[in-house]
XYZ file of N, CA and C in Angstrom:
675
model
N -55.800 -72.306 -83.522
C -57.195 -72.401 -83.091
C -58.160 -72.515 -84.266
N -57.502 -73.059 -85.619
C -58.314 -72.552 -86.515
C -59.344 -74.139 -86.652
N -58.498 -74.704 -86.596
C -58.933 -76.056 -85.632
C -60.148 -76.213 -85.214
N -60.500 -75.908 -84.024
C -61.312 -75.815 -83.051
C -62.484 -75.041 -83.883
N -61.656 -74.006 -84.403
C -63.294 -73.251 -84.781
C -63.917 -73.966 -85.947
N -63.350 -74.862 -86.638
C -63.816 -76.056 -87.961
C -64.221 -76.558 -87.241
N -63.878 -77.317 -86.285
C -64.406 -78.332 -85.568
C -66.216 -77.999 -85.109
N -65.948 -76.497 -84.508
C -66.971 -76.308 -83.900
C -68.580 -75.571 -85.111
N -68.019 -75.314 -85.925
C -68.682 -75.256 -86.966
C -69.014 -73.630 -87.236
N -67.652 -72.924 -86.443
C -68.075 -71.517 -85.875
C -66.659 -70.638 -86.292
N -66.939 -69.409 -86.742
C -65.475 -68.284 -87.335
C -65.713 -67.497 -86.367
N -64.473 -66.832 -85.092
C -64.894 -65.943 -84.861
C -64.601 -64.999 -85.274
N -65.105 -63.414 -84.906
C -64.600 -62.109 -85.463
C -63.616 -61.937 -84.557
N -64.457 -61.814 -83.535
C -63.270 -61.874 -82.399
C -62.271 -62.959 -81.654
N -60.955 -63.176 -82.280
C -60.089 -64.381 -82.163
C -59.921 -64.103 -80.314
N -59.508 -63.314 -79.893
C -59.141 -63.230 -78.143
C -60.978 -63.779 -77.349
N -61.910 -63.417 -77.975
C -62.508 -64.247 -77.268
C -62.735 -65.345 -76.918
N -62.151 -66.320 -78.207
C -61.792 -67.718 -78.079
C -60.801 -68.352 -77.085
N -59.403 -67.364 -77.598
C -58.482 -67.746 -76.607
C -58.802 -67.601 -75.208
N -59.787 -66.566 -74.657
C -60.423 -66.360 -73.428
C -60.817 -67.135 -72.676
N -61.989 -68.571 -73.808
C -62.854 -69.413 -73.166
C -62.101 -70.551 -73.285
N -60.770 -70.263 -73.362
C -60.072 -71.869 -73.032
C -58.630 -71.402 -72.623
N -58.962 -70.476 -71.448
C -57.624 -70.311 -70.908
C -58.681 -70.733 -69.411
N -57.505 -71.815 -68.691
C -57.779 -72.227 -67.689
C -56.811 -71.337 -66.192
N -57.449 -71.195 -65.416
C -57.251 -70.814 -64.123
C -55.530 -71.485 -63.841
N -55.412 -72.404 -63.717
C -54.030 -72.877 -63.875
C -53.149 -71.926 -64.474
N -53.489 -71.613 -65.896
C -52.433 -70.816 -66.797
C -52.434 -69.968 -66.390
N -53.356 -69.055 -65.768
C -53.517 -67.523 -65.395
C -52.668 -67.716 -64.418
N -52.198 -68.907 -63.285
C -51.951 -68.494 -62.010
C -50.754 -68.977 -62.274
N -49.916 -69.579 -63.093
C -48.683 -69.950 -63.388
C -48.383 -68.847 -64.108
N -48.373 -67.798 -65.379
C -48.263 -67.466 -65.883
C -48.104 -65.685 -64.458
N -49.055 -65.246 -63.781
C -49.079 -65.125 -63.117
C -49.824 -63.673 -63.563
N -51.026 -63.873 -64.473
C -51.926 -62.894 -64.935
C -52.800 -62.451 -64.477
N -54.056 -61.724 -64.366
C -54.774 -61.193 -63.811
C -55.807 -62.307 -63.902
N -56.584 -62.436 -62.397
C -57.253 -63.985 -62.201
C -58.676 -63.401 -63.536
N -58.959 -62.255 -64.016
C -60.016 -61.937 -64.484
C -59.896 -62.836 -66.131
N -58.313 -63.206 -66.513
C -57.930 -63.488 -67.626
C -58.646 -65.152 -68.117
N -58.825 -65.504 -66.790
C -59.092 -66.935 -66.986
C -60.821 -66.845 -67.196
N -61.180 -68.220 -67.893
C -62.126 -68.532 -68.758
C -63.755 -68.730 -67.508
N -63.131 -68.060 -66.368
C -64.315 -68.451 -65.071
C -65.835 -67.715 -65.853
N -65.514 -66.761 -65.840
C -66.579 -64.914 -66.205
C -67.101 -66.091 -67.423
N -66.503 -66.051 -68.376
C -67.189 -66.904 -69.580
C -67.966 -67.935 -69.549
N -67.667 -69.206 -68.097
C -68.411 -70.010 -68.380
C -69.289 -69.531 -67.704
N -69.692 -68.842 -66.670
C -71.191 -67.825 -66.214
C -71.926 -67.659 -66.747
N -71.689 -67.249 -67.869
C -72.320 -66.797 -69.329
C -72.586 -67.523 -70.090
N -71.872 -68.321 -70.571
C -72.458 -69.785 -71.152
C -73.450 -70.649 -70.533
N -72.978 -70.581 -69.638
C -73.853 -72.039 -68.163
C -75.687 -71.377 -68.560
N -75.590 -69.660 -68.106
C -76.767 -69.048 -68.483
C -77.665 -69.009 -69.742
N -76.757 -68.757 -71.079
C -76.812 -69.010 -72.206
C -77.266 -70.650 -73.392
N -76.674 -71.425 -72.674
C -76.956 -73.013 -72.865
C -77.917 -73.302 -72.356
N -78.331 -72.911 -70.843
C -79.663 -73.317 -70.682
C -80.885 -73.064 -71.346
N -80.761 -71.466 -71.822
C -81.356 -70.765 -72.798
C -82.245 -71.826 -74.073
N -80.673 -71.685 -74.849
C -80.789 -72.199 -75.783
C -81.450 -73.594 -75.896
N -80.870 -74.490 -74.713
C -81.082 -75.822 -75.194
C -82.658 -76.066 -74.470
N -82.775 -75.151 -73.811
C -84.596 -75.400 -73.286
C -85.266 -75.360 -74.687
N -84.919 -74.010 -75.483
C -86.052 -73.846 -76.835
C -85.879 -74.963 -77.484
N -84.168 -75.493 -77.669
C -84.276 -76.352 -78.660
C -85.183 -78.076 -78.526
N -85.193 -78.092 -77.050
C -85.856 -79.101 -76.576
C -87.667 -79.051 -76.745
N -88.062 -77.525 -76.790
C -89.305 -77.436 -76.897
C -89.442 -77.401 -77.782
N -89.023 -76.947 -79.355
C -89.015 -77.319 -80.649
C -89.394 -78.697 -81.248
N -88.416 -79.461 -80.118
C -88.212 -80.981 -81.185
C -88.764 -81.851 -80.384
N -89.069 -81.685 -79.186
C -90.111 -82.462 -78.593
C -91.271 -81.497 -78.406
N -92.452 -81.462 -79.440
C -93.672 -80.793 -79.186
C -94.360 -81.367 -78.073
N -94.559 -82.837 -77.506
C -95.895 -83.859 -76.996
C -95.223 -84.276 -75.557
N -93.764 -83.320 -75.912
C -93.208 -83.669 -74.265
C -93.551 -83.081 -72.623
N -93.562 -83.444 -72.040
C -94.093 -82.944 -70.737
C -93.336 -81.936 -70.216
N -93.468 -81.450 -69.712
C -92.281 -80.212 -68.736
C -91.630 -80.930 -67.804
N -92.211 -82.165 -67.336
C -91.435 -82.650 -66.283
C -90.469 -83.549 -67.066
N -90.975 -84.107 -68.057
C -89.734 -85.032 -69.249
C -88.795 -83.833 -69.756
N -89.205 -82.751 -70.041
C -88.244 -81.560 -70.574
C -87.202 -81.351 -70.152
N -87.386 -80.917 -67.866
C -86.548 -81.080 -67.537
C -85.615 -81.734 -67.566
N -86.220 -82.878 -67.320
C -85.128 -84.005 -67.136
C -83.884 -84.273 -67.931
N -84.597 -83.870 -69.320
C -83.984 -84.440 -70.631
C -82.619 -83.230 -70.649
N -83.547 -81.303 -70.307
C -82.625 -80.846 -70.018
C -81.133 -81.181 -69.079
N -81.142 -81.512 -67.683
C -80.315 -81.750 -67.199
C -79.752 -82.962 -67.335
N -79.979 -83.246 -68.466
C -79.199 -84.537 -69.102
C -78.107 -84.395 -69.524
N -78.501 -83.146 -70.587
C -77.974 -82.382 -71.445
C -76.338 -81.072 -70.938
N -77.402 -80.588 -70.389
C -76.184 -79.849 -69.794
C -75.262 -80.361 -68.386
N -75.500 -81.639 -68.169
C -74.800 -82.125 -66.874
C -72.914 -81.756 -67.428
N -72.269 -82.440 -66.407
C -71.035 -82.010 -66.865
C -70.209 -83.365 -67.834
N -70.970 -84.231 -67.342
C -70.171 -85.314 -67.834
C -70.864 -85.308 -69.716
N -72.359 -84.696 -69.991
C -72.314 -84.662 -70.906
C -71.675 -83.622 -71.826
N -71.513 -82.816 -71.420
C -70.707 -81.230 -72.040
C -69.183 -81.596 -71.934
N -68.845 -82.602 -71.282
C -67.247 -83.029 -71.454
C -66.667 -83.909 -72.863
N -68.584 -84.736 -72.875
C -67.913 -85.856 -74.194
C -68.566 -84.807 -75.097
N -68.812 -83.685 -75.102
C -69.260 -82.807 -76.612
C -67.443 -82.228 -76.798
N -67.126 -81.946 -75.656
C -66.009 -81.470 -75.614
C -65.165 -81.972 -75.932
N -64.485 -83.191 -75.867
C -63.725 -84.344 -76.622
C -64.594 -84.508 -77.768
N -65.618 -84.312 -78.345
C -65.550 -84.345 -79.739
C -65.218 -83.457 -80.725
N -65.160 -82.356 -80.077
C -64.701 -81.454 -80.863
C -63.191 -80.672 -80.458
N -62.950 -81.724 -79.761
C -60.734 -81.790 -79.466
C -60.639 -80.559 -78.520
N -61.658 -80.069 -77.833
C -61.005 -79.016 -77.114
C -60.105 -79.391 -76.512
N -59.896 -80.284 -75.616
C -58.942 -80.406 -74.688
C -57.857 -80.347 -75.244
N -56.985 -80.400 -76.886
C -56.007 -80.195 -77.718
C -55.296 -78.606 -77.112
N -56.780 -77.813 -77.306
C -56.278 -76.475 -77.275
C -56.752 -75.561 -75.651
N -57.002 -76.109 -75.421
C -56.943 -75.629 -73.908
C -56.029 -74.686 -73.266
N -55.698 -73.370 -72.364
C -54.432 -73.304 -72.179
C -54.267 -73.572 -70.668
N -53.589 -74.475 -70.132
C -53.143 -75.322 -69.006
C -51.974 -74.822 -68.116
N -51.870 -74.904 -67.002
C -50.390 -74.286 -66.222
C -49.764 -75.620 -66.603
N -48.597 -75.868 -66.332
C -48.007 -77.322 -66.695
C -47.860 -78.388 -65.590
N -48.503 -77.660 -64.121
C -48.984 -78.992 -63.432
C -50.331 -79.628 -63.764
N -51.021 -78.689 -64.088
C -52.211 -79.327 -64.371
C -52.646 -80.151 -65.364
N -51.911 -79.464 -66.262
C -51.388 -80.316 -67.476
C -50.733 -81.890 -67.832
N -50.229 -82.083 -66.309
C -49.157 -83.213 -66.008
C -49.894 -84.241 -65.383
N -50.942 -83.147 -64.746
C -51.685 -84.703 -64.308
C -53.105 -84.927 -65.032
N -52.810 -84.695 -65.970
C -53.802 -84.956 -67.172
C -55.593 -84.478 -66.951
N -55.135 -82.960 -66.523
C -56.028 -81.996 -67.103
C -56.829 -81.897 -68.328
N -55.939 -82.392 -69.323
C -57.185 -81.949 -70.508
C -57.871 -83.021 -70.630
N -58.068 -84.103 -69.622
C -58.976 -85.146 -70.078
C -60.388 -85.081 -68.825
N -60.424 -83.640 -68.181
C -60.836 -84.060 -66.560
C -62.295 -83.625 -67.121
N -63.133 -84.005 -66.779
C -64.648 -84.050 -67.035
C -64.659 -82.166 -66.916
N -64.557 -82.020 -66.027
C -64.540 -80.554 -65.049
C -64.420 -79.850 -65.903
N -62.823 -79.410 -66.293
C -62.449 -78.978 -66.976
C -62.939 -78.386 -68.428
N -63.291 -79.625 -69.187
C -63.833 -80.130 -70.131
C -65.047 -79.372 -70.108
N -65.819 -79.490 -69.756
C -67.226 -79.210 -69.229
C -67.170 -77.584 -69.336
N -66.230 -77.009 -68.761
C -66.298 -75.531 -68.014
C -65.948 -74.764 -69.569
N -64.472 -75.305 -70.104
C -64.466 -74.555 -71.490
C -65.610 -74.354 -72.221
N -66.115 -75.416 -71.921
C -67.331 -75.907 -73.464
C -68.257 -74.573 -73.070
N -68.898 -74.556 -71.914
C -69.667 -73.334 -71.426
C -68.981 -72.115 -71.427
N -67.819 -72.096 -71.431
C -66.900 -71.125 -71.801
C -66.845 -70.538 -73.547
N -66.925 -71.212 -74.062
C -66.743 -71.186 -75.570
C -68.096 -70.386 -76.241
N -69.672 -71.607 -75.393
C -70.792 -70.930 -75.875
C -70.706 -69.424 -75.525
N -70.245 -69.140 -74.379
C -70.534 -67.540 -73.735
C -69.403 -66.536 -74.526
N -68.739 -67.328 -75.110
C -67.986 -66.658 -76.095
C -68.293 -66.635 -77.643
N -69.311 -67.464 -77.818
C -69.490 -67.466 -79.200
C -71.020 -66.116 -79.200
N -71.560 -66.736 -77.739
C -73.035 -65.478 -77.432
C -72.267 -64.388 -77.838
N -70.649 -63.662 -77.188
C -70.714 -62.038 -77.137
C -70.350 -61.839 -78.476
N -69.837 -62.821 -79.216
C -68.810 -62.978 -80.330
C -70.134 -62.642 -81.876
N -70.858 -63.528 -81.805
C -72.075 -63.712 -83.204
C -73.684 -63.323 -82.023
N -74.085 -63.115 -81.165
C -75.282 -63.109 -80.470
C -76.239 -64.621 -80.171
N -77.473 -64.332 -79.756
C -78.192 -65.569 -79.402
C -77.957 -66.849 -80.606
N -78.681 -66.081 -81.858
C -79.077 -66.967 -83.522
C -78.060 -67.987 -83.452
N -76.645 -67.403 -83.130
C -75.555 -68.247 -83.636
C -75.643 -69.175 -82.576
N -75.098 -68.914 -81.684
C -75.445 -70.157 -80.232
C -76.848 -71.374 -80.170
N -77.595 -70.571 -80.872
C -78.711 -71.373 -80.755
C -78.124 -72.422 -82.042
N -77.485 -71.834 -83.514
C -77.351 -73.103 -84.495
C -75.857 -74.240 -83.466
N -75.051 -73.241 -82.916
C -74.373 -73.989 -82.222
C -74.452 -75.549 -81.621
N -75.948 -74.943 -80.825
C -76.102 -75.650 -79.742
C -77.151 -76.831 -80.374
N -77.598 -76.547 -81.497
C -78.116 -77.704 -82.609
C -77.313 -78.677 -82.964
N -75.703 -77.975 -83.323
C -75.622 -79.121 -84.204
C -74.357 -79.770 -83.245
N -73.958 -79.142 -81.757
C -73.421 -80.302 -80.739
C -74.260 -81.330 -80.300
N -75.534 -80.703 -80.612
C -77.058 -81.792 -79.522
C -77.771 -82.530 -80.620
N -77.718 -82.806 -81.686
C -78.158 -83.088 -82.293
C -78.172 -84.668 -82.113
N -77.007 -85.198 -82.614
C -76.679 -86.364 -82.757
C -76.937 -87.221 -81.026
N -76.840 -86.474 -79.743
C -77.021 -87.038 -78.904
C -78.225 -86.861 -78.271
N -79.510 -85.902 -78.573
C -80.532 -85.609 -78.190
C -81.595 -86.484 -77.762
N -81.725 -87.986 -78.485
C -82.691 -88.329 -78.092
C -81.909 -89.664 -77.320
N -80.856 -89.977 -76.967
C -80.280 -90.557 -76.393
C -80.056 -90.339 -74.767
N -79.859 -88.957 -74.805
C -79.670 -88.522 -73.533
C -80.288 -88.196 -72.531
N -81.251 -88.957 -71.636
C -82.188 -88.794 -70.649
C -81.832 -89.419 -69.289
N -82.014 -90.552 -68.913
C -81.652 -90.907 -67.746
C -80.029 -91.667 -67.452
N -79.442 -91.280 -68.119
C -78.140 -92.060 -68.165
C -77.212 -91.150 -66.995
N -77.462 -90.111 -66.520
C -76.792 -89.491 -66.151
C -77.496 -89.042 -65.019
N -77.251 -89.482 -63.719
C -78.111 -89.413 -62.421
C -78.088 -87.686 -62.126
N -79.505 -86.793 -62.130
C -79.214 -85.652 -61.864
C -79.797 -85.675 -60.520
N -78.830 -85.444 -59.476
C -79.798 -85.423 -58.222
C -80.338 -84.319 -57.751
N -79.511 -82.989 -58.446
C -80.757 -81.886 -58.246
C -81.937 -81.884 -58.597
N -82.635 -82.202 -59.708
C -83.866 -82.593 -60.400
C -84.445 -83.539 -59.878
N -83.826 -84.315 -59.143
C -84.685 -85.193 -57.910
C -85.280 -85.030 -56.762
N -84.434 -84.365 -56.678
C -84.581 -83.245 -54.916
C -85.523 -82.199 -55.084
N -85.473 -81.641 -56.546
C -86.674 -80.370 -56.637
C -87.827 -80.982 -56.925
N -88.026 -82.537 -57.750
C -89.206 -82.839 -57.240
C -90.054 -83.187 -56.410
N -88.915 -84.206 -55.931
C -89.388 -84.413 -54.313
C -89.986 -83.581 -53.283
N -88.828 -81.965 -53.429
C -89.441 -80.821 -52.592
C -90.952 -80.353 -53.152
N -91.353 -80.654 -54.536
C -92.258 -79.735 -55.401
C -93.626 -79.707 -54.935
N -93.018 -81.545 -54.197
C -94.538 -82.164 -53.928
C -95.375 -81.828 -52.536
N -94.324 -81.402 -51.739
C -94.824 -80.395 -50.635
C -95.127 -78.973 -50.672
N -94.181 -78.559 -51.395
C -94.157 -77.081 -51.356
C -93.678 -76.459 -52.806
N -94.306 -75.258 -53.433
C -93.588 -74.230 -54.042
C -92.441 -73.519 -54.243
N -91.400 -73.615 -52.782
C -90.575 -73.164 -52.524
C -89.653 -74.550 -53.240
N -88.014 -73.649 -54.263
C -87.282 -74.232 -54.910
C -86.236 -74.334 -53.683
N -85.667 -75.143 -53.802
C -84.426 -75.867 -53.305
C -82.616 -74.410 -53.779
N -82.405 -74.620 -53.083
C -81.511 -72.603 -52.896
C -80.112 -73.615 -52.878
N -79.294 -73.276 -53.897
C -77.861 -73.740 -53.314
C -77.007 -72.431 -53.492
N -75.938 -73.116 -52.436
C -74.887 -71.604 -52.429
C -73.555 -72.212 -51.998
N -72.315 -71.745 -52.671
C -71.158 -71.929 -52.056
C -70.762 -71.775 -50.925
N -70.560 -72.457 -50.524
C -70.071 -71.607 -48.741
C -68.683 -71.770 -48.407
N -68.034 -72.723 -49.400
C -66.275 -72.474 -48.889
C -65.159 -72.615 -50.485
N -64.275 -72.335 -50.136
C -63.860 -72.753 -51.444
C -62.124 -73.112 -50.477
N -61.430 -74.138 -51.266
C -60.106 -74.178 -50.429
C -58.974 -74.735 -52.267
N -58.106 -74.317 -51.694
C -57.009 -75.012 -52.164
C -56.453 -73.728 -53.054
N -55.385 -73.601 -54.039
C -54.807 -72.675 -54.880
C -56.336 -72.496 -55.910
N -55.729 -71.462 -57.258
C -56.790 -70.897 -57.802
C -57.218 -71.980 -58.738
N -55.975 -72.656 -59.039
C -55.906 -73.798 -60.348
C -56.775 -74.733 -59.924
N -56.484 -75.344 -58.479
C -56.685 -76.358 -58.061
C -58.188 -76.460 -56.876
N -58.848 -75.856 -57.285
C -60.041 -75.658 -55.745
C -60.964 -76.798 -55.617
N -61.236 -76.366 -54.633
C -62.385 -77.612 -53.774
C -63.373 -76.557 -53.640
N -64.756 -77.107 -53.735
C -65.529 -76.118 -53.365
C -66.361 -76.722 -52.770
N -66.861 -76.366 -51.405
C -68.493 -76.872 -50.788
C -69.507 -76.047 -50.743
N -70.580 -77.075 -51.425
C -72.041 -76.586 -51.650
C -72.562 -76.436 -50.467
N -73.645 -75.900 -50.239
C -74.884 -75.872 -49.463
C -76.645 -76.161 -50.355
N -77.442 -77.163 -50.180
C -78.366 -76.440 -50.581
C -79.423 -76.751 -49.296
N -80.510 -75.449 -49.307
C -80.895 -74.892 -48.599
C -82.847 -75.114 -48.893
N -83.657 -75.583 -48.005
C -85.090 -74.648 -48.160
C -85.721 -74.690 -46.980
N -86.728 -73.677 -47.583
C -87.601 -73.364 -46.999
C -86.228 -72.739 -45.227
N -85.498 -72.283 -45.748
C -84.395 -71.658 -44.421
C -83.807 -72.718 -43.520
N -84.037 -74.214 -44.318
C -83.643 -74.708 -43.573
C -82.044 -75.831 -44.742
N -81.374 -76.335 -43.994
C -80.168 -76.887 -44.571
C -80.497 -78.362 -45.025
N -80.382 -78.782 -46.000
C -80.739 -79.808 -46.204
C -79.485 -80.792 -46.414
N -78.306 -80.173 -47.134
C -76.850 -81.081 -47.454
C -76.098 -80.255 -47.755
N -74.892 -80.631 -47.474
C -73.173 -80.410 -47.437
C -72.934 -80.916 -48.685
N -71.976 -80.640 -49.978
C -71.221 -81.560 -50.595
C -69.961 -80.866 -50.789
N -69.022 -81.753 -51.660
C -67.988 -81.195 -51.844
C -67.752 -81.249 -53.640
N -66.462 -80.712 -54.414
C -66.583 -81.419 -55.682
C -65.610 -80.296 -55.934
N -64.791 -80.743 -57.120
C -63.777 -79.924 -58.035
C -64.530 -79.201 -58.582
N -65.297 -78.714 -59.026
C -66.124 -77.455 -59.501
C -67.803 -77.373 -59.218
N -68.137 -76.055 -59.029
C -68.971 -75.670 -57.860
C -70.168 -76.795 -58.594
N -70.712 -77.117 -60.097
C -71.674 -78.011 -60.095
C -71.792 -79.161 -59.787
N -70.614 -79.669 -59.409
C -70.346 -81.189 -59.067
C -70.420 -81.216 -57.573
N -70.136 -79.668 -57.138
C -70.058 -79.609 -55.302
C -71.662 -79.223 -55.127
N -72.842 -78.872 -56.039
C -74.168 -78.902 -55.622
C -74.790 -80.127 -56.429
N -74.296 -80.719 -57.115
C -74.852 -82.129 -57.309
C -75.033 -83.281 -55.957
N -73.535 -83.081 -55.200
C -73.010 -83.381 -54.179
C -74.007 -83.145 -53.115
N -74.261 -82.183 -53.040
C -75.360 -81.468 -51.915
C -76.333 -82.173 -51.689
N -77.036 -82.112 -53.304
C -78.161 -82.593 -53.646
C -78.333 -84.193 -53.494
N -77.149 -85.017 -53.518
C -77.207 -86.432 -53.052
C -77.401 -86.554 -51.786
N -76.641 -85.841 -51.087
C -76.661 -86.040 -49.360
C -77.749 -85.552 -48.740
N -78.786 -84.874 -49.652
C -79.995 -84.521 -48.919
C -81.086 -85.308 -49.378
N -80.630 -85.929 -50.426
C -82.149 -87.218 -50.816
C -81.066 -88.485 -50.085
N -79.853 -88.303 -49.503
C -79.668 -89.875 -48.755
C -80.726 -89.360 -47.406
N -80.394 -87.747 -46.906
C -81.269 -87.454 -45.866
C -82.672 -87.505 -45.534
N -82.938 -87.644 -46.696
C -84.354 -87.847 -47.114
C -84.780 -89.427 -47.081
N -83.711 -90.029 -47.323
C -84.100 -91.028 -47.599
C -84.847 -91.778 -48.932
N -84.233 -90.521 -49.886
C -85.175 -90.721 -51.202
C -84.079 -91.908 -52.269
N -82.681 -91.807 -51.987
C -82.155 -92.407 -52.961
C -82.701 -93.929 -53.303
């Protein structure tokens, strides 16, 4: 792993927290460890942590930017497909730890996946060095792609909350409501929700892709796409 941590531009003190944020659900459930072992808890913490970070760093380096360009630029940023190619640049998927079906059907290349370590890693580098370090972290993965990354990447939640914004105050509520398949392998369906009322169903291999999902089927409901 010494690897990864060159790569990432980061030493930890604590080596098991690393191995933590790139042990996948697969390995835990082949291996047949405690489901707490896998890298889920971590990316929670990251997902929370990255937003953190990459809001300041966005308000830093764009002074003259709007809040509504901020957003945007944010969920550019942290979408999954972009946190997957930060993730192939810095070879996680090399060191990943994988059950060996998941592995077989070429897991370490799956956006998802990809995506979840990376938020896994930050929430491990947060408990590992604190905010300071995450924040140089999260500089010098965003750096090179920062002013590139704005509309390339359709966020349809950020569409839907504006759309809602323009009627009402009230934010757009998503929530899991099912999850199916083994631990490695899940499906999860979104809900998102306002004002108490249901707006879309989606589905998706991990819960942000199953409320992205949501969020499409309620601006097709809308009629906004």
């Amino acid at each position: 792993m010494s690897d990864l941590q060159t790569n990432l531009g980061y030493t930890f003190s604590r080596h098991n927290l690393l191995k933590h944020a790139i042990t996948h659900s697969s390995f835990v459930h082949e291996q047949k460890l405690d489901a707490a072992q896998s890298n889920e808890r971590l990316e929670f913490l990251g997902d929370a942590v990255l937003q953190l970070c990459i809001s300041d760093f966005l308000y830093h380096r764009y002074p003259d930017m709007s809040e509504g360009d901020l957003t945007k630029k944010r969920a550019a940023l942290v979408c999954e497909p972009c946190l997957a190619e930060i993730a192939r640049r810095m070879g996680v998927g090399n060191f990943i730890l994988l059950g060996q079906g998941e592995a077989s059907e070429g897991g370490r290349g799956k956006d998802s996946i990809l995506s979840d370590a990376m938020e896994s890693i930050i929430g491990a580098v947060f408990l590992d060095g604190g905010i300071e370090e995450v924040r140089a972290l999260v500089q010098r993965l965003y750096e090179p792609i920062a002013d590139r990354a704005s509309k390339q990447t359709r966020d349809f939640k950020t569409t839907l909350q504006e759309i809602l914004q323009r009627k009402s105050r009230e934010t757009a509520v998503y929530s899991i409501i099912k999850e199916e398949g083994p631990a490695h392998k899940r499906i999860f369906t979104a809900q998102v929700r306002h004002r108490n009322r249901s707006l879309g169903k989606g589905t998706g291999a991990s819960k942000k892709s199953a409320e992205q999902d949501a969020a499409k089927k309620a601006l097709e409901r809308l009629k906004a796409l």
